[in-house]
Short mmCIF file of C-alpha atoms and ligand atoms in Angstrom, two decimals:
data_model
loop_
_atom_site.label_atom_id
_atom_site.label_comp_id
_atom_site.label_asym_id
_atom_site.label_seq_id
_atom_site.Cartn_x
_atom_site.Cartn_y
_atom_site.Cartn_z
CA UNK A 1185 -52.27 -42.27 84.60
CA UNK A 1186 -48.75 -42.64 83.49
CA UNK A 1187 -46.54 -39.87 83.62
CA UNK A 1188 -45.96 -38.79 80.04
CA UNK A 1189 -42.86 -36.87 80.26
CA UNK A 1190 -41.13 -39.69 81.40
CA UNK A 1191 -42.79 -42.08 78.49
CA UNK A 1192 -41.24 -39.01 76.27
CA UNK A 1193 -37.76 -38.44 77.98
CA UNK A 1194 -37.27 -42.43 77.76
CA UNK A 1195 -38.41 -42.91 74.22
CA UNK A 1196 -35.90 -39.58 73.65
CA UNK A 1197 -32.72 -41.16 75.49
CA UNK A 1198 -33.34 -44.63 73.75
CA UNK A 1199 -33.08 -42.97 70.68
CA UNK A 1200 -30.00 -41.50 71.14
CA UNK A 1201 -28.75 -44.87 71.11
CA UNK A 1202 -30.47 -45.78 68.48
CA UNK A 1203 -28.75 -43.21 66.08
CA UNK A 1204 -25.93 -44.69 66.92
CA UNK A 1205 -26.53 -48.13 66.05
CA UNK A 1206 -27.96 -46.84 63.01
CA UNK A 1207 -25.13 -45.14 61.53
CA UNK A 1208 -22.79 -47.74 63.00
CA UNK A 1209 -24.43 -50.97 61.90
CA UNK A 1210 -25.23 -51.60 58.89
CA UNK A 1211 -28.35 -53.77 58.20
CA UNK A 1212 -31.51 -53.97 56.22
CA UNK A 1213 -33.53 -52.73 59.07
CA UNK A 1214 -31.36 -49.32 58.85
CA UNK A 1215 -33.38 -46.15 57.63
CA UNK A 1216 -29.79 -44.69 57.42
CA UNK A 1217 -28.02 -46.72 55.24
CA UNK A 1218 -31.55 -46.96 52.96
CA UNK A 1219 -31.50 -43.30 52.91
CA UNK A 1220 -28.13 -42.93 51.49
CA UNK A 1221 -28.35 -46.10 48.78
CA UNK A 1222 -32.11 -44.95 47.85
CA UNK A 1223 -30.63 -40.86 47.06
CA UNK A 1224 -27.45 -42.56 45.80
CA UNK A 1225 -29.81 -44.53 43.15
CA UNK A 1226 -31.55 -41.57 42.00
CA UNK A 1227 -28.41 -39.45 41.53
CA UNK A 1228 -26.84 -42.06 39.17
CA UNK A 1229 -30.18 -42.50 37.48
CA UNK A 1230 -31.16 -38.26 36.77
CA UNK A 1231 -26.76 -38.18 35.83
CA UNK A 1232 -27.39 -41.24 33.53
CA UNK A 1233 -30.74 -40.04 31.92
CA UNK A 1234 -31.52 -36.69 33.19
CA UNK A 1235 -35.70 -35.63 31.76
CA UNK A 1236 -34.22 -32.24 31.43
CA UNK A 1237 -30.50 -32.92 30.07
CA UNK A 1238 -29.49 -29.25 30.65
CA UNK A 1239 -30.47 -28.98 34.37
CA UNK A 1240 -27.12 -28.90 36.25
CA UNK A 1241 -26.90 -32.31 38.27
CA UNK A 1242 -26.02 -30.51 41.18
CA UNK A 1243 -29.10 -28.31 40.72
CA UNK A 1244 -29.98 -25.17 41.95
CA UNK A 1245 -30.66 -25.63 46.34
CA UNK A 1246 -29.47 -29.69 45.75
CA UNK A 1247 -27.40 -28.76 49.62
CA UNK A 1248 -29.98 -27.35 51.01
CA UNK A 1249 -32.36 -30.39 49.94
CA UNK A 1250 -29.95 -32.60 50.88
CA UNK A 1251 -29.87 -31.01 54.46
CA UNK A 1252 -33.64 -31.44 54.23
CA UNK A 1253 -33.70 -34.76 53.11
CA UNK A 1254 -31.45 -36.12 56.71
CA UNK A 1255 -33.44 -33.69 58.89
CA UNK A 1256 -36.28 -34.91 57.58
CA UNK A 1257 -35.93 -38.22 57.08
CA UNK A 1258 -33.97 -39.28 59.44
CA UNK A 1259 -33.48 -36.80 62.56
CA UNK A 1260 -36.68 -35.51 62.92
CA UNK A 1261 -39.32 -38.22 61.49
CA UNK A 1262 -37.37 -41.25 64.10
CA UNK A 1263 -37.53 -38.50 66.98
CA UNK A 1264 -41.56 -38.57 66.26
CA UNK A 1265 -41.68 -42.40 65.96
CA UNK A 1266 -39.35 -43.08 69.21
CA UNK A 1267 -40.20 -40.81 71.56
CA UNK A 1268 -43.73 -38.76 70.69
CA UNK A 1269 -45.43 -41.96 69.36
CA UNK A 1270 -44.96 -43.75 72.74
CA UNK A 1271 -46.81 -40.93 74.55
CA UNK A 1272 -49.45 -40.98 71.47
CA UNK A 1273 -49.96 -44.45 72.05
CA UNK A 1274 -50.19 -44.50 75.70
CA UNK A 1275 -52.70 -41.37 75.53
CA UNK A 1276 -54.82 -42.98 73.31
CA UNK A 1277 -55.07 -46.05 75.37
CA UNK A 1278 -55.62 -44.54 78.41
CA UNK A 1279 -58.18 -42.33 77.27
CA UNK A 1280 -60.09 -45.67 75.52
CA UNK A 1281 -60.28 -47.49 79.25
CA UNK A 1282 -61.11 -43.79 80.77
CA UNK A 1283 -64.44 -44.31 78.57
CA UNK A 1284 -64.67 -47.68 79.62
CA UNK A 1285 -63.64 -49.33 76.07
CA UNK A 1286 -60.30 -51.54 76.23
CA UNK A 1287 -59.99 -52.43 72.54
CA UNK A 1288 -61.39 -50.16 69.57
CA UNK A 1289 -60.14 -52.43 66.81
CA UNK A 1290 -62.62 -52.63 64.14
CA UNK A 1291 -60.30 -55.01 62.03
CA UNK A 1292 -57.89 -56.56 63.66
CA UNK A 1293 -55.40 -56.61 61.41
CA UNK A 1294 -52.50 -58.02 63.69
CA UNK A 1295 -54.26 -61.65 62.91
CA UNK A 1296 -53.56 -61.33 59.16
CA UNK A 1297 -50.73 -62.95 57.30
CA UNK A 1298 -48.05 -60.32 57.56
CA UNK A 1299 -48.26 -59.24 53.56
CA UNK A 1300 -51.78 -58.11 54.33
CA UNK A 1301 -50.37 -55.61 57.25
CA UNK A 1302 -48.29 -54.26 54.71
CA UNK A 1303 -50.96 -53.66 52.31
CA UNK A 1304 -54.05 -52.71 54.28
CA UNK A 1305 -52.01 -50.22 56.47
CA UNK A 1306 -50.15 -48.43 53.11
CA UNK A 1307 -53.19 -47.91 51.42
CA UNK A 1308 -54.78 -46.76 53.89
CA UNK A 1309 -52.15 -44.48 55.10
CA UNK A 1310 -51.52 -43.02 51.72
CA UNK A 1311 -55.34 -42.05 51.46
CA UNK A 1312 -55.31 -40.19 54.61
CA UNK A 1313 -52.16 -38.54 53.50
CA UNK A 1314 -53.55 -37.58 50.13
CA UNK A 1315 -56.46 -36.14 52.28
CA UNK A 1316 -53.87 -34.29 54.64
CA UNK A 1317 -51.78 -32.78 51.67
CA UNK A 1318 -55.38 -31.66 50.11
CA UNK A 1319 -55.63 -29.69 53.40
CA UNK A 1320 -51.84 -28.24 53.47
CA UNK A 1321 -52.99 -26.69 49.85
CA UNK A 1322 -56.72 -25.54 51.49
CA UNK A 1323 -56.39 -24.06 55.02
CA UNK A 1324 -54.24 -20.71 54.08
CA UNK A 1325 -52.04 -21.32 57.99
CA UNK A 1326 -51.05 -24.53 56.65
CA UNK A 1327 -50.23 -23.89 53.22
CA UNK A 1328 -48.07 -21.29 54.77
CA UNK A 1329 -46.07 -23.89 55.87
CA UNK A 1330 -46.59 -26.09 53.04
CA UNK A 1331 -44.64 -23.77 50.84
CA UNK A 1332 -41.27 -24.74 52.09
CA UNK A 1333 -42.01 -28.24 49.51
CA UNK A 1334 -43.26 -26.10 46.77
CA UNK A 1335 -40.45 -23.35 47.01
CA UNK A 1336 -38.16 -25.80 44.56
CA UNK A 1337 -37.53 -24.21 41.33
CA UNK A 1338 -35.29 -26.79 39.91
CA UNK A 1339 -36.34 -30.14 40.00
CA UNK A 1340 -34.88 -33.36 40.91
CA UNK A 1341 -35.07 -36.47 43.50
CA UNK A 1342 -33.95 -34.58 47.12
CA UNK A 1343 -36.71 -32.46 46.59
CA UNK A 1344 -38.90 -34.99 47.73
CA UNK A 1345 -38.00 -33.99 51.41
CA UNK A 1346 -37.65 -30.56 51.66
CA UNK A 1347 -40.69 -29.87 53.37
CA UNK A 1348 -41.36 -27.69 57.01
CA UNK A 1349 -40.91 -30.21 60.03
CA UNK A 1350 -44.62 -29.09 61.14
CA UNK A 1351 -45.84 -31.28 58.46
CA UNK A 1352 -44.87 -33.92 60.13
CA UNK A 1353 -46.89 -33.54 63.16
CA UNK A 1354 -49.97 -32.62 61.07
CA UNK A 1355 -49.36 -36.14 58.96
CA UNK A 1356 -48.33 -37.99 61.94
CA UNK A 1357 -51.43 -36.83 64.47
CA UNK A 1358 -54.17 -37.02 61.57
CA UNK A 1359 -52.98 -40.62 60.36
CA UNK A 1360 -52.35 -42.11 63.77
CA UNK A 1361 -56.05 -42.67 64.68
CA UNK A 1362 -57.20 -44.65 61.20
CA UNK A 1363 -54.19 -46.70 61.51
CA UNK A 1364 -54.88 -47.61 65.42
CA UNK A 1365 -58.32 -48.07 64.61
CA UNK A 1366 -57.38 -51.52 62.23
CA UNK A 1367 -54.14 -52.10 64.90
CA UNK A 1368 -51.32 -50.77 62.85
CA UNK A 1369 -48.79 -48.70 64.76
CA UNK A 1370 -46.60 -46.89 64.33
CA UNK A 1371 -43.50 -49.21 64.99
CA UNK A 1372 -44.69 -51.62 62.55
CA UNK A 1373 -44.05 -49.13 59.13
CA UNK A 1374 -40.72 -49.96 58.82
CA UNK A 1375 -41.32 -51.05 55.02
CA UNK A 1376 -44.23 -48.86 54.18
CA UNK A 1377 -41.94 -46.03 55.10
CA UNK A 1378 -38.91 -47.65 52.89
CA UNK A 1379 -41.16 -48.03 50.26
CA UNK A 1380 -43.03 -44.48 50.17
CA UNK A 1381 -39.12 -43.21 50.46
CA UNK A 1382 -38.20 -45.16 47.35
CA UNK A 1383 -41.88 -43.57 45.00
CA UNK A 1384 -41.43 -39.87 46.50
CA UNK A 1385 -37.44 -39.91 45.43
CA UNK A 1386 -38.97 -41.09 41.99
CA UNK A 1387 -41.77 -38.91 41.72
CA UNK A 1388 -39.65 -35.67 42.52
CA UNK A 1389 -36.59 -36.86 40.10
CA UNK A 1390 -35.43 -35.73 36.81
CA UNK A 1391 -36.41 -38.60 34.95
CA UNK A 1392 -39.03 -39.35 33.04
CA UNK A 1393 -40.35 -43.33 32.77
CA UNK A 1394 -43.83 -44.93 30.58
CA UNK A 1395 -45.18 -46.65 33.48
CA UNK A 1396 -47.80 -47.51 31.28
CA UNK A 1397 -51.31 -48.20 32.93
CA UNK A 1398 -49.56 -48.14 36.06
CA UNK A 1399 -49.41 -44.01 35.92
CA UNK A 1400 -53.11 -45.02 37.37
CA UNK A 1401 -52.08 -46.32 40.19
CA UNK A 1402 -48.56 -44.92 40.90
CA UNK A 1403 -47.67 -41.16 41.23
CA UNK A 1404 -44.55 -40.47 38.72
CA UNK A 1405 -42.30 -37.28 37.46
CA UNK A 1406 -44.71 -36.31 34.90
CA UNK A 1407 -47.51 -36.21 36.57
CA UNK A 1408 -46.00 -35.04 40.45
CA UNK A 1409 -44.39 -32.00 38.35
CA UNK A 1410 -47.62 -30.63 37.66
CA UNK A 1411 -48.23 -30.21 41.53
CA UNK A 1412 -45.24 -28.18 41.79
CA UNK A 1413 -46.33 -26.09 38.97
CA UNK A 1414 -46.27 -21.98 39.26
CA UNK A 1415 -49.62 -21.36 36.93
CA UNK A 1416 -52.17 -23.41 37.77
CA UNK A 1417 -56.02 -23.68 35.65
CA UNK A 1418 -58.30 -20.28 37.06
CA UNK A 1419 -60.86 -23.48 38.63
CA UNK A 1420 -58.18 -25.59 40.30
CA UNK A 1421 -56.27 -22.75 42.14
CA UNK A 1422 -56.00 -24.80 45.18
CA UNK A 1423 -53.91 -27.50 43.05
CA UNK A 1424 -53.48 -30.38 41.28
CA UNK A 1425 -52.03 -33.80 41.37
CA UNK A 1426 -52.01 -34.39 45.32
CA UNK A 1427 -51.05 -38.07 45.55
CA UNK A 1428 -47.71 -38.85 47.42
CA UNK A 1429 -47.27 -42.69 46.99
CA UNK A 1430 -50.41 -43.31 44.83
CA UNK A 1431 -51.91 -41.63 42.07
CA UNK A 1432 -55.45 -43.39 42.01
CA UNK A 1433 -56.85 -40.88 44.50
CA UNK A 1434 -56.45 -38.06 42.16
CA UNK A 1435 -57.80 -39.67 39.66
CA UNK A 1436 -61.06 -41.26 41.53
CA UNK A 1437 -61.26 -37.42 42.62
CA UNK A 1438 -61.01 -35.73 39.38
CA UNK A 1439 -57.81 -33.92 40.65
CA UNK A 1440 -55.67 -35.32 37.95
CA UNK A 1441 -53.84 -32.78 35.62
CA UNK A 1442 -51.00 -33.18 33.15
CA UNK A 1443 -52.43 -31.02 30.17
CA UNK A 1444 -48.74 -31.55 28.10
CA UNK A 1445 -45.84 -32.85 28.77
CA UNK A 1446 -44.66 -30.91 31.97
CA UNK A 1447 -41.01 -31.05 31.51
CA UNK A 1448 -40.08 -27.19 31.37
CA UNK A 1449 -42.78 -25.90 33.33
CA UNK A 1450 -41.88 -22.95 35.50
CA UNK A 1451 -42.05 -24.32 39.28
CA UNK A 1452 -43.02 -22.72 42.51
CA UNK A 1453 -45.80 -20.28 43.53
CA UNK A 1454 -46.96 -16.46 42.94
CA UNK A 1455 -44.01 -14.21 45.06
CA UNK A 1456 -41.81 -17.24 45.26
CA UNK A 1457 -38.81 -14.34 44.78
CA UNK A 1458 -40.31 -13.31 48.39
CA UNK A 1459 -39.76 -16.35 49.96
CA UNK A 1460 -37.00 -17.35 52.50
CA UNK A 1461 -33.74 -19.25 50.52
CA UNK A 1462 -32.61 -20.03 53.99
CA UNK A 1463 -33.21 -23.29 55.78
CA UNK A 1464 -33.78 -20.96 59.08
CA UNK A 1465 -35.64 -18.63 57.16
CA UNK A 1466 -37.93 -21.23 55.79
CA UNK A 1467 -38.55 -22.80 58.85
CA UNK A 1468 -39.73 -19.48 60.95
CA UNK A 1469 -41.80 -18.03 58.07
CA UNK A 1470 -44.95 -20.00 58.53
CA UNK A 1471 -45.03 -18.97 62.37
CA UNK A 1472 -45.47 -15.29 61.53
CA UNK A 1473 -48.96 -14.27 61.74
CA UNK A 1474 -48.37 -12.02 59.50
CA UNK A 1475 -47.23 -14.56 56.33
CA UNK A 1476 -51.01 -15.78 56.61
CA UNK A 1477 -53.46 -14.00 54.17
CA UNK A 1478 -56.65 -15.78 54.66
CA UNK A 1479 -58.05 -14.63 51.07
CA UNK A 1480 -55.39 -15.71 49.54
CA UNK A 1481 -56.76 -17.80 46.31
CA UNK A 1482 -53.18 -18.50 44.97
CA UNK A 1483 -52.27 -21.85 46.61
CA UNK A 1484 -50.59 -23.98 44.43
ZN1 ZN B 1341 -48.30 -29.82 47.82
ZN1 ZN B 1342 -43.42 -32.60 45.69
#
């Protein structure tokens, strides 16, 4: 057995050094530099053509998303992929030759022309994350923390990642198995995660596009607004409209909703004016036993 500390401390010290390569060099391969021209994008596109032309551009909690959005993004998310994936992966292998199996590929998908890793290992990813944020609505502990993302009022792109960092391990464990299974890890998601960056700053801006039959297969602002929305139909309490990248799922589902255009819809949840404004505030109230009300039927 390796010693999994170490595995983590090592994966933690090389990525100290690979912050700073990423903020020093720019380059393609450089979540840091596609974080910043991706937001910058979106700004000039909601100050250009703005959905709701009276929302301020600096909207209401655009710092604190902003905040979010690096956290997120970049701090948090790279510590996950440098340092805990490394133990993930050597855990899972280790426990595969404990049980005597040394290779539990059902596809393996490393073979394939490289377009085909991309494609296979999005899809697939994005369904098991449209299953995972169906959960965050449905197990009242989780929504709990899921209510940091739905505590915008305002709309607009750096929404997208203002969510509770505990999300991320409950995306990150869930997914990780599926994607091993067809030999997709973690390291290899440099573009899916590019590309999912580039649809969720879309889907949470304020801007509204005619995708055109393509709203079938992509999630956009109209329809991702209607997720966020405070009054949701008496039979769909648990929510609506729960693709991230793609919209299909919801659709295959029957979770789909946009009864009118959604533009001016009020945003948020039932007691939203209860909820921390504070990024410290936001982040400790899920942990409190006492925030969890297991009847609650007013997820949104
Ligand atoms: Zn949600
Ligand atoms: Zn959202």
């Amino acid at each position: 057995m390796k010693d999994y500390l170490e595995i983590f401390t090592n994966g933690y010290k090389g990525y100290a050094n690979y912050l700073w390569q990423e903020i020093t060099q720019i380059s393609l391969h450089n979540y840091f530099y596609w974080l910043i021209g991706v937001s910058v994008f979106f700004f000039l596109v909601e100050m250009v053509k703005p959905w709701r032309e009276n929302q301020n551009r600096f909207r209401k909690d655009f710092w604190l998303d902003f905040f979010y959005m690096f956290f997120n993004f970049f701090l948090f998310s790279l510590i996950i992929y440098n340092a805990a994936s490394d133990v993930i992966v050597n855990l899972f292998n280790d426990g595969l030759q404990l049980i005597g199996i040394k290779n539990l590929l059902a596809f393996e998908v490393m073979t394939w022309p490289i377009w085909t890793h991309f494609l296979v290992g999005f899809i697939l990813r994005d369904f098991v994350q449209w299953w995972v944020h169906r959960l965050l609505h449905k197990v009242p502990a989780l929504w709990e923390f899921h209510k940091v993302h739905h505590s915008v009022e305002q709309m607009g792109f750096a929404a997208h990642l203002r969510y509770h960092w505990m999300e991320n391990i409950v995306y990150r464990t869930i997914e990780y198995i599926p994607l091993a299974l067809i030999g997709i890890g973690l390291r290899d998601f440099f573009m899916i995660h590019i590309f999912t960056l580039i649809v969720g700053h879309f889907n949470h801006s304020n801007f509204r596009l005619n995708l055109g039959f393509l709203k079938y297969v992509f999630n956009n602002p109209q329809m991702h607004i209607w997720h966020h929305a405070y009054e949701l139909p008496e039979n769909r309490k648990t929510g609506v409209n729960f693709g991230l990248t793609l919209s299909i799922w919801d659709y295959l589902w029957g979770t789909d909703y946009i009864p009118y255009d959604g533009r001016d819809i009020k945003l948020g949840f039932p007691e939203i004016e209860k909820f921390p404004q504070s990024f410290i505030g936001q982040n400790l109230h899920g942990f409190k036993p006492s925030n969890h009300i297991p009847d609650q039927d007013s997820n949104v």
